[in-house]
PDB file of C-alpha atoms in Angstrom:
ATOM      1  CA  UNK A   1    -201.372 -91.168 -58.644  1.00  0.00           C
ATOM      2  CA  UNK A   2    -203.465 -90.318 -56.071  1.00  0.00           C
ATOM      3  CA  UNK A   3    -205.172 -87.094 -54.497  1.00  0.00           C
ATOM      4  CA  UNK A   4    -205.836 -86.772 -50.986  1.00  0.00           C
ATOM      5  CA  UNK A   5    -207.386 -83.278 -50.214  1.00  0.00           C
ATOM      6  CA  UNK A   6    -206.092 -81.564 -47.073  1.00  0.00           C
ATOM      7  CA  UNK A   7    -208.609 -78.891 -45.885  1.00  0.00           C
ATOM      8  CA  UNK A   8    -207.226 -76.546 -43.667  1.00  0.00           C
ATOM      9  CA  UNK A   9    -209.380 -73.905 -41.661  1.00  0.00           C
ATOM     10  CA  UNK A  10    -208.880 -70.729 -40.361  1.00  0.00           C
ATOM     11  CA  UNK A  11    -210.333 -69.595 -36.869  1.00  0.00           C
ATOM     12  CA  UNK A  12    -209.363 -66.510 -35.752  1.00  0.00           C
ATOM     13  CA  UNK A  13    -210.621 -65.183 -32.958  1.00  0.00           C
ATOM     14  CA  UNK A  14    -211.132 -60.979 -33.222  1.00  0.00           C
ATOM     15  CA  UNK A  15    -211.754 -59.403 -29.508  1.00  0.00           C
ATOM     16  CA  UNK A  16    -212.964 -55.359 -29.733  1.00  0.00           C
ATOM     17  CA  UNK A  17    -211.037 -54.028 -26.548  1.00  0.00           C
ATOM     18  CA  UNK A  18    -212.885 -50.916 -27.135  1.00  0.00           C
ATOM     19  CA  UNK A  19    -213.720 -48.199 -29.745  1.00  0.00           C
ATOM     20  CA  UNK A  20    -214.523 -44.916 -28.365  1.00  0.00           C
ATOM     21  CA  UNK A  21    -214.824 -42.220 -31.451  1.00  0.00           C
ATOM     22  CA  UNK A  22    -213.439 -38.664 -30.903  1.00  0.00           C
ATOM     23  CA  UNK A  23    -215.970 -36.325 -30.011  1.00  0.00           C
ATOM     24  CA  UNK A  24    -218.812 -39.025 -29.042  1.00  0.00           C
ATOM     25  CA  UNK A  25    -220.166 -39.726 -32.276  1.00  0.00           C
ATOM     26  CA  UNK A  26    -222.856 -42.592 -30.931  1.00  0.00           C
ATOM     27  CA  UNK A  27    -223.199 -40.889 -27.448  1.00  0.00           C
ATOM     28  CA  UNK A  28    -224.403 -37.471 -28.583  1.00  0.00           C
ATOM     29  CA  UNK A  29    -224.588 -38.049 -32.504  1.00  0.00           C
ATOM     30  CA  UNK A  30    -228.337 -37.894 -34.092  1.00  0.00           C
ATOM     31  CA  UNK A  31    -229.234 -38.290 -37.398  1.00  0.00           C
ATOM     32  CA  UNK A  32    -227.749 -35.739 -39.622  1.00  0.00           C
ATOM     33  CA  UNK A  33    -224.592 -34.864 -37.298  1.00  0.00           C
ATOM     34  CA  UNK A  34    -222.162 -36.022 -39.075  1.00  0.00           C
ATOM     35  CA  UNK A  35    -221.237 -35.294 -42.914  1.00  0.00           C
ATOM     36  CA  UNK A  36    -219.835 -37.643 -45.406  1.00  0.00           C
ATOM     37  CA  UNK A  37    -221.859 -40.536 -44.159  1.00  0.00           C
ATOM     38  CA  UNK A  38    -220.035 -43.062 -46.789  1.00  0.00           C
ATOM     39  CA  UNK A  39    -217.270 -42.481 -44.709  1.00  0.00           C
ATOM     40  CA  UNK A  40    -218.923 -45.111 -42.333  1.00  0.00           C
ATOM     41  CA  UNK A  41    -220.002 -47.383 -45.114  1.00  0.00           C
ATOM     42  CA  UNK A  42    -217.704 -50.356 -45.925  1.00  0.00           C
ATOM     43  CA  UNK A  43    -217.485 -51.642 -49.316  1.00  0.00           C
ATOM     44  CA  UNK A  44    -215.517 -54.970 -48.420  1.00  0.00           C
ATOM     45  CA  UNK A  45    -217.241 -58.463 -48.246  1.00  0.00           C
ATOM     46  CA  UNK A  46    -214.739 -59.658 -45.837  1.00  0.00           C
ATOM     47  CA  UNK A  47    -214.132 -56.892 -44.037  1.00  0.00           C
ATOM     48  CA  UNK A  48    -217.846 -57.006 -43.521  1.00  0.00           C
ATOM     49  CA  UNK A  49    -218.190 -60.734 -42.308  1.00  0.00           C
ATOM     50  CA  UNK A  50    -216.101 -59.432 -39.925  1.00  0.00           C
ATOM     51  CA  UNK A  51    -218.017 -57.260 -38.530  1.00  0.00           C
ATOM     52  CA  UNK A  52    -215.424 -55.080 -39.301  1.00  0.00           C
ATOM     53  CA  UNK A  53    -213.364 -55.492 -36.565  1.00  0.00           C
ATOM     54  CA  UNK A  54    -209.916 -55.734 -38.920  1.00  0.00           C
ATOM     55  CA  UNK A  55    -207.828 -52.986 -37.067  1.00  0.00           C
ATOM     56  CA  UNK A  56    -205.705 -56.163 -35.781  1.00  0.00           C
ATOM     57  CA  UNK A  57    -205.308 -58.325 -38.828  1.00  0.00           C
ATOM     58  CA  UNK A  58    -204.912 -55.267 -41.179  1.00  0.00           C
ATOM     59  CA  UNK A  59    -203.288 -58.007 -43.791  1.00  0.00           C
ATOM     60  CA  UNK A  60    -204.880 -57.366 -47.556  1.00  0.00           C
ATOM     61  CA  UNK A  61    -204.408 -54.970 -49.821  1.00  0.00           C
ATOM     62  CA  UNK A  62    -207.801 -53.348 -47.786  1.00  0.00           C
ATOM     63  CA  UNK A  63    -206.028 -51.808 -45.008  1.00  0.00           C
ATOM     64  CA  UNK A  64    -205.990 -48.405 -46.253  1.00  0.00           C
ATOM     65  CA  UNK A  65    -209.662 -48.363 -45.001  1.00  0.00           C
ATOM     66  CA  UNK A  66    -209.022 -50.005 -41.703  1.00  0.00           C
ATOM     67  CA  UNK A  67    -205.504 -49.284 -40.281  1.00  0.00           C
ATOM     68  CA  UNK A  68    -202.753 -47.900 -42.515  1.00  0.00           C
ATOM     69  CA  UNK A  69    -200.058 -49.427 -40.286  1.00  0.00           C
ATOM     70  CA  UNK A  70    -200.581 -52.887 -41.854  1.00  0.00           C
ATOM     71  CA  UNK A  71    -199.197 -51.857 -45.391  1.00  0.00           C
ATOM     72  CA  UNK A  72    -195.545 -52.275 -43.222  1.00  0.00           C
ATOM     73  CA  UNK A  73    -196.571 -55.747 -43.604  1.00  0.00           C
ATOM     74  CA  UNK A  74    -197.651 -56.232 -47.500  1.00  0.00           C
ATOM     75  CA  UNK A  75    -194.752 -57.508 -49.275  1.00  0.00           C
ATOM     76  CA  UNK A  76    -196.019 -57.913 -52.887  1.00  0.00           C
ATOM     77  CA  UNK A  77    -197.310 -55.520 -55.087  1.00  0.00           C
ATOM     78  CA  UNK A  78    -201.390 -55.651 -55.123  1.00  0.00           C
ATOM     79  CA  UNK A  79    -204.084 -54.015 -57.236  1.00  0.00           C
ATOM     80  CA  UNK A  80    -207.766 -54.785 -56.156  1.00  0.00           C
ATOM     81  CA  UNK A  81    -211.190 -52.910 -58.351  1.00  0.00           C
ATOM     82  CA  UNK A  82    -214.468 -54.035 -57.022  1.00  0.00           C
ATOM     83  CA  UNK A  83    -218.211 -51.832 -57.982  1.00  0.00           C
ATOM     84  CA  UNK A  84    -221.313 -53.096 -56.624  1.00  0.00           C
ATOM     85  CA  UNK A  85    -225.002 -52.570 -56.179  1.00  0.00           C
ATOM     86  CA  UNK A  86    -225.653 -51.698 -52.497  1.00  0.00           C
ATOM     87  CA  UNK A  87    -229.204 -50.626 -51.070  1.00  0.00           C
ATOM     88  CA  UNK A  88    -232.304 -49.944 -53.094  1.00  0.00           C
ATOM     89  CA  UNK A  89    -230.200 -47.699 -56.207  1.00  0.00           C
ATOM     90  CA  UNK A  90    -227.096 -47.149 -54.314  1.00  0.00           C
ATOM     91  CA  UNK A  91    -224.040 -48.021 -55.638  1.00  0.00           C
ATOM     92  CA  UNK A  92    -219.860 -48.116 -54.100  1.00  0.00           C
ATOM     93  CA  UNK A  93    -216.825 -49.514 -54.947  1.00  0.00           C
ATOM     94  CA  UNK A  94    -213.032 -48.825 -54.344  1.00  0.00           C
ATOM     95  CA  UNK A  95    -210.127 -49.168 -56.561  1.00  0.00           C
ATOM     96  CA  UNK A  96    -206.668 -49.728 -54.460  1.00  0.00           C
ATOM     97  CA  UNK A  97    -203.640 -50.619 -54.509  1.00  0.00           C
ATOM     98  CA  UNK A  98    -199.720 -51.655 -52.613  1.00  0.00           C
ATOM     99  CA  UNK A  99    -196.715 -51.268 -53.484  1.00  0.00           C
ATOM    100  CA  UNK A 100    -193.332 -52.053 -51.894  1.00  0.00           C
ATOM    101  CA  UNK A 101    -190.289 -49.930 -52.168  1.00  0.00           C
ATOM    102  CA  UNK A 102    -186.975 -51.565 -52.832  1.00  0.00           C
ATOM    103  CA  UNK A 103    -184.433 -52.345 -49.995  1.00  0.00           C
ATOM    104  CA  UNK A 104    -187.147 -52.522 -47.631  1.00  0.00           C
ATOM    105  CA  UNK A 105    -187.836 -48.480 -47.523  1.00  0.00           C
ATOM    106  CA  UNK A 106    -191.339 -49.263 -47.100  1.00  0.00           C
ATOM    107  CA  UNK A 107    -194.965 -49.590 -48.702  1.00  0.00           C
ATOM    108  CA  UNK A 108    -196.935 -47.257 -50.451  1.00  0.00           C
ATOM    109  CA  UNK A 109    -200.314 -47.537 -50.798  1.00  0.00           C
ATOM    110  CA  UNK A 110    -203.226 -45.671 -52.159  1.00  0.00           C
ATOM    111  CA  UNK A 111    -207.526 -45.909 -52.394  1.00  0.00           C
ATOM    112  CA  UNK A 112    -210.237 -44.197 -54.213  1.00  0.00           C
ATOM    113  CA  UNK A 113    -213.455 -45.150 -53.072  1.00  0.00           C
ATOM    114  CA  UNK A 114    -216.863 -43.875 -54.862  1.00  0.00           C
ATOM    115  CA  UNK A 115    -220.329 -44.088 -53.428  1.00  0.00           C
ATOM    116  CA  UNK A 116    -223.353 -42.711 -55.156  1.00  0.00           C
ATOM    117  CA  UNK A 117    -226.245 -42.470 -53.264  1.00  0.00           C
ATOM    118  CA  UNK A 118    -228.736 -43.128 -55.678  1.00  0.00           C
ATOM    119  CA  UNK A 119    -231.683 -40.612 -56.808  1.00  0.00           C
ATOM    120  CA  UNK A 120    -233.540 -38.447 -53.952  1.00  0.00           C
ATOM    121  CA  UNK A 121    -236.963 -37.671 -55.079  1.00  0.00           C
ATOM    122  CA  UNK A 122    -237.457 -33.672 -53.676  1.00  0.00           C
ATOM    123  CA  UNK A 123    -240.235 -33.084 -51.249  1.00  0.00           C
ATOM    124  CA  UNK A 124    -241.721 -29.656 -50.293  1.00  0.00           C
ATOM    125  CA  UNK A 125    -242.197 -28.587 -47.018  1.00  0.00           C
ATOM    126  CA  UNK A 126    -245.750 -30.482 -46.646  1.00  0.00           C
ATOM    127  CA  UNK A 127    -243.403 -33.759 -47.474  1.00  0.00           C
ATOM    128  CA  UNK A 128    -245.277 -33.460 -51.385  1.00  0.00           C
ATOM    129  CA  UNK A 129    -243.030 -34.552 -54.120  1.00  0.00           C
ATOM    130  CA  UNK A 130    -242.044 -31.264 -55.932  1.00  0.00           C
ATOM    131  CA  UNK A 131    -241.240 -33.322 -59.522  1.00  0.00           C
ATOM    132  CA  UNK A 132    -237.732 -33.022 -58.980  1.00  0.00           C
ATOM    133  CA  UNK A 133    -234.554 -35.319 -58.560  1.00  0.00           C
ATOM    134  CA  UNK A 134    -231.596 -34.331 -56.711  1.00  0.00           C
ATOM    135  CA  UNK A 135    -228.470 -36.921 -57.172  1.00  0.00           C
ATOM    136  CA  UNK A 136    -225.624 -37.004 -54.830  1.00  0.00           C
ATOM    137  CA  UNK A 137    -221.746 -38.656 -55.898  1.00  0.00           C
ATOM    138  CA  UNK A 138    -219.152 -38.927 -53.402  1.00  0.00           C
ATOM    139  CA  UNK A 139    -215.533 -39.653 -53.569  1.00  0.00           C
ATOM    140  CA  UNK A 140    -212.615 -40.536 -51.127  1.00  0.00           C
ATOM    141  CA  UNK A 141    -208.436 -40.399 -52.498  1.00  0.00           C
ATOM    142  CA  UNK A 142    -206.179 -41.870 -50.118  1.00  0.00           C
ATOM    143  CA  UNK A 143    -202.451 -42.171 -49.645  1.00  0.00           C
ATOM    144  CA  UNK A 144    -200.891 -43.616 -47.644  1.00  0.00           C
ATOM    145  CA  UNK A 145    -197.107 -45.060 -46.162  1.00  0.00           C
ATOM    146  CA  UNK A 146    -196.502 -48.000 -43.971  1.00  0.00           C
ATOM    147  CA  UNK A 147    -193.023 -49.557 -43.083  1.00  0.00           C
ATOM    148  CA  UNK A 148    -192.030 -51.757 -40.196  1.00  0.00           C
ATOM    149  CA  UNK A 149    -189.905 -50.160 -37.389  1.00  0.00           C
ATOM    150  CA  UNK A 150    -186.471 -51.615 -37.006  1.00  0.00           C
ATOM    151  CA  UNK A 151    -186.763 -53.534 -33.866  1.00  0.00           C
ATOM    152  CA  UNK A 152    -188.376 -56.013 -31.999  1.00  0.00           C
ATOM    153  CA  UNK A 153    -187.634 -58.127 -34.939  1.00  0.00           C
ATOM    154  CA  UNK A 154    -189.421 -56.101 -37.337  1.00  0.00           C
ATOM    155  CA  UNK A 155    -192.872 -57.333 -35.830  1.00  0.00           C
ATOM    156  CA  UNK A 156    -194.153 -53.569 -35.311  1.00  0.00           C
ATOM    157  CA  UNK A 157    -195.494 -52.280 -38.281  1.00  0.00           C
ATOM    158  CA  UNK A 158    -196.716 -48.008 -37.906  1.00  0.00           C
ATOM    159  CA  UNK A 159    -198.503 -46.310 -41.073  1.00  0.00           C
ATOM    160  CA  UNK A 160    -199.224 -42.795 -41.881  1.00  0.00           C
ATOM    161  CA  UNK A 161    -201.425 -41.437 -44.614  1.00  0.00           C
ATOM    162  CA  UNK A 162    -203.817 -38.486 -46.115  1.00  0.00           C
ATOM    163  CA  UNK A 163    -207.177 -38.588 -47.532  1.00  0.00           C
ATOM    164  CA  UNK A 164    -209.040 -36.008 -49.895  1.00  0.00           C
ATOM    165  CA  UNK A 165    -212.584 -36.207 -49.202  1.00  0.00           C
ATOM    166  CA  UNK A 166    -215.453 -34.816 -51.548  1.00  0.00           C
ATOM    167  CA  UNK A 167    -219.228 -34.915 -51.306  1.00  0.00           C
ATOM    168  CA  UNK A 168    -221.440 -33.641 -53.715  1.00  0.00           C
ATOM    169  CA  UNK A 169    -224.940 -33.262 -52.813  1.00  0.00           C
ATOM    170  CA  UNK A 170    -227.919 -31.827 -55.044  1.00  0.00           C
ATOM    171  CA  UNK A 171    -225.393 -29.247 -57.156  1.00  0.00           C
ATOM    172  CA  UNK A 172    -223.230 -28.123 -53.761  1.00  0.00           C
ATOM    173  CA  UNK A 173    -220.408 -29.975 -52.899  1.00  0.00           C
ATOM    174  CA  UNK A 174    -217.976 -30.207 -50.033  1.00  0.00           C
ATOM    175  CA  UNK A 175    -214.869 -31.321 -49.801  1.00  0.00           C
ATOM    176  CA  UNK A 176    -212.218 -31.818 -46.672  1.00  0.00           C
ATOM    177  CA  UNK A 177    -209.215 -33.509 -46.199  1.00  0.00           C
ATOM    178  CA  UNK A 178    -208.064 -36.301 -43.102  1.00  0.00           C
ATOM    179  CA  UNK A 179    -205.357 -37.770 -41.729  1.00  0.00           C
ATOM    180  CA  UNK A 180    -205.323 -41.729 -40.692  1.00  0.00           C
ATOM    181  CA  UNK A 181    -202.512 -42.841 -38.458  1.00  0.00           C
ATOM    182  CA  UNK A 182    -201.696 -46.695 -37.373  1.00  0.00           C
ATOM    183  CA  UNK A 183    -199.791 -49.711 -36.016  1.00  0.00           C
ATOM    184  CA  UNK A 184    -199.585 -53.358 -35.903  1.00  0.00           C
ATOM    185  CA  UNK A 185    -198.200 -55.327 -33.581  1.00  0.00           C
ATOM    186  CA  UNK A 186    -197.614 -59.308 -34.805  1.00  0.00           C
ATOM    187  CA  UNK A 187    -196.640 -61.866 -32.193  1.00  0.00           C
ATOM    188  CA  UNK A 188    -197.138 -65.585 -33.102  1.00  0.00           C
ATOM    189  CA  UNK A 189    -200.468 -66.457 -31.474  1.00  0.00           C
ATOM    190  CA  UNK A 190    -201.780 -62.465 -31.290  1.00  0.00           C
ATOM    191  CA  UNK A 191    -201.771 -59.350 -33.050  1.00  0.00           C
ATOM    192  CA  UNK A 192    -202.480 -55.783 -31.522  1.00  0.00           C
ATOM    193  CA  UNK A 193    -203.872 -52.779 -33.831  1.00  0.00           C
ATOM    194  CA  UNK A 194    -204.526 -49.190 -33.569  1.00  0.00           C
ATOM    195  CA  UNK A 195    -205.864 -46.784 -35.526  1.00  0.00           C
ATOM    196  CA  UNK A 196    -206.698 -42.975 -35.457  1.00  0.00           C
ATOM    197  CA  UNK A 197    -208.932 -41.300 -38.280  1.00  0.00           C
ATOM    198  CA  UNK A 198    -208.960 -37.247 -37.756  1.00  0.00           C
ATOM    199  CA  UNK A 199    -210.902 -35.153 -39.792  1.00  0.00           C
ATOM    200  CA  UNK A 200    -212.069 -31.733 -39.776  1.00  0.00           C
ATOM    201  CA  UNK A 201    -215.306 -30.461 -40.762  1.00  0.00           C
ATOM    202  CA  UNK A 202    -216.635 -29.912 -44.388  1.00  0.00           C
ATOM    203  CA  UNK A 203    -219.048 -26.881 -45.237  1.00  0.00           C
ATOM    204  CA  UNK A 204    -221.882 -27.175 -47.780  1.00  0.00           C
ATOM    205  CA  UNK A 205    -223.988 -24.220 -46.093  1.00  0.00           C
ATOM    206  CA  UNK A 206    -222.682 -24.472 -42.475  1.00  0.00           C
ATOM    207  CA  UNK A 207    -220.171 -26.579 -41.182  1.00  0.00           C
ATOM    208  CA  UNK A 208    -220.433 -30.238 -40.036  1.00  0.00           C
ATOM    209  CA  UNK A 209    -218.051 -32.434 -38.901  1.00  0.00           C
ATOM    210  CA  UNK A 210    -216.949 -35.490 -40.226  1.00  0.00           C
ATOM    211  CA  UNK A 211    -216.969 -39.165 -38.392  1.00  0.00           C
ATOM    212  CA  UNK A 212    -213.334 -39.131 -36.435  1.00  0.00           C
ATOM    213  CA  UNK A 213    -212.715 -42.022 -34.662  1.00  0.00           C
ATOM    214  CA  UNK A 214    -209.516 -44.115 -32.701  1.00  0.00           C
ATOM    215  CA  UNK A 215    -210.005 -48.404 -32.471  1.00  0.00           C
ATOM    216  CA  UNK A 216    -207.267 -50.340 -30.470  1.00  0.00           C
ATOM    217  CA  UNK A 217    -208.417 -54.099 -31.267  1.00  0.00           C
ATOM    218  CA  UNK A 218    -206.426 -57.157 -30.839  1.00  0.00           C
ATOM    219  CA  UNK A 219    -206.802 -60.600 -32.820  1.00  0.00           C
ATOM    220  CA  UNK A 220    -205.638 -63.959 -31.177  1.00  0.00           C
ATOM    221  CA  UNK A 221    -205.236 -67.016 -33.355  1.00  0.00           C
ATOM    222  CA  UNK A 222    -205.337 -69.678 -30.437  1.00  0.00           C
ATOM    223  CA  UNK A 223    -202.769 -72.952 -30.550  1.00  0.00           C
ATOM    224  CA  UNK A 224    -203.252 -75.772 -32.393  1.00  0.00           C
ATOM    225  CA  UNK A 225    -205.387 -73.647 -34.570  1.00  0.00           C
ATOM    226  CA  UNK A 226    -204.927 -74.700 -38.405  1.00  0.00           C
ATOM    227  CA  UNK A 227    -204.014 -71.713 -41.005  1.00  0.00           C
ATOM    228  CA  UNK A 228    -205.672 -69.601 -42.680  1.00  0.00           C
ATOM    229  CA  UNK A 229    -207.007 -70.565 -45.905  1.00  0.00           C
ATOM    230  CA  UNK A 230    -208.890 -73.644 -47.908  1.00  0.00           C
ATOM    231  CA  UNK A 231    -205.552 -75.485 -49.501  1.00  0.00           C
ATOM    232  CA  UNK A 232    -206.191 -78.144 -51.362  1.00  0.00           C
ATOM    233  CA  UNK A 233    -202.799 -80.543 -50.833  1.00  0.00           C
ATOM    234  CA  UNK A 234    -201.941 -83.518 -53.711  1.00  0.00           C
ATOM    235  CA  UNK A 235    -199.827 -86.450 -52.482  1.00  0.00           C
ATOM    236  CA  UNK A 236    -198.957 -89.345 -54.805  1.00  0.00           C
ATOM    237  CA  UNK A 237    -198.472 -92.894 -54.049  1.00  0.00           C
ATOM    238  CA  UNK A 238    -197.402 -96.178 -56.078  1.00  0.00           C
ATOM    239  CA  UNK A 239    -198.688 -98.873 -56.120  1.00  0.00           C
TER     240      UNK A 239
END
């Protein structure tokens, strides 16, 4: 018996077409504009290699975050709980999940994401430390439905879902809800995604709005291009 390992590699090209969030977030946003600043944080190591740009693969148990149209594609049922240590004392982590309905109805999915922005030492209005700590804990419940659409060979994939959104900051909280809307579109060498995250504003003493955005991206995986993953492949042979 002998093994011969077969390494096969991934490349997949990820193009941005453009991203241009609601309401000009980067053209006109400052620090401080926008509430719910987690909202912008992502919590996934892949995801994050990435760059982020996963609105056109949408194709783990992840997409919740990214583009809810890709849970038309999950066909098994996945759990995923990750908690980590992010800058300085902060901390995230998510806890999500898909599951598909029988006769092909559909997926369900859901996602509760925590971030908890560590301790904020209080300064006066002469920037002096005061003595006091204020904390802040915020928390994001998502649900969402995906299903592919019955034609073009089941290759179009669209997703709805809801999100509860909750901030608390120093003993006042906030809290909002959002709606996420997407699609996938899988063809054999290229995929097309689009997402569209709408939120209204949450109130701690005034109003502020939260980060809305919409991100058409497409994803080519060019020909001749090997699969996705590190597979290890045995072969025997007598002698």
């Amino acid at each position: 018996m002998k093994n011969s390992p077969r390494y096969i590699f991934n490349f997949v090209i990820i193009t941005g077409m453009f991203s241009a969030p609601l309401g000009g977030a980067f053209a006109q946003g400052g620090l401080g504009k926008y509430g719910a600043p987690f909202l912008s944080i992502s919590p996934y190591a892949r995801q994050v290699a990435m760059g982020e740009a996963f609105t056109a693969l949408a194709n783990d148990v992840n997409v919740m975050r990214y583009n809810v149209g890709g849970l038309g594609n999950l066909q098994h049922t996945i759990f995923s709980l990750h908690f980590h240590k992010w800058i300085d004392d902060t901390q995230q982590g998510a806890l999500e999940g898909a599951l598909p309905l029988p006769s092909r109805l559909g997926v369900l999915g859901f996602n509760l994401t925590y971030f908890n922005e560590g301790e904020i030492t209080d300064l006066n209005s002469d920037f002096q430390q005061t003595g006091g700590i204020t904390t802040s804990n915020d928390l994001v419940l998502s649900f969402g439905y995906g299903r592919p659409l019955p034609f073009l060979n089941n290759k179009l994939t669209f997703g709805a879902g809801v999100k509860f959104i909750r901030q608390d900051l120093g003993g006042v909280s906030a809290s909002a809800t959002g709606i996420d809307v997407g699609m996938l579109f899988v063809l054999k060498h290229v995929n097309f995604g689009a997402t569209c995250k709408i939120s209204p504003s949450a109130k701690f003493n005034s109003s502020i709005n939260l980060p809305c955005c919409r991100k058409p991206f497409a994803a080519a995986r060019p020909c001749g291009c090997p699969s996705a993953r590190l597979i290890p492949k045995a072969t025997a042979s007598t002698n």
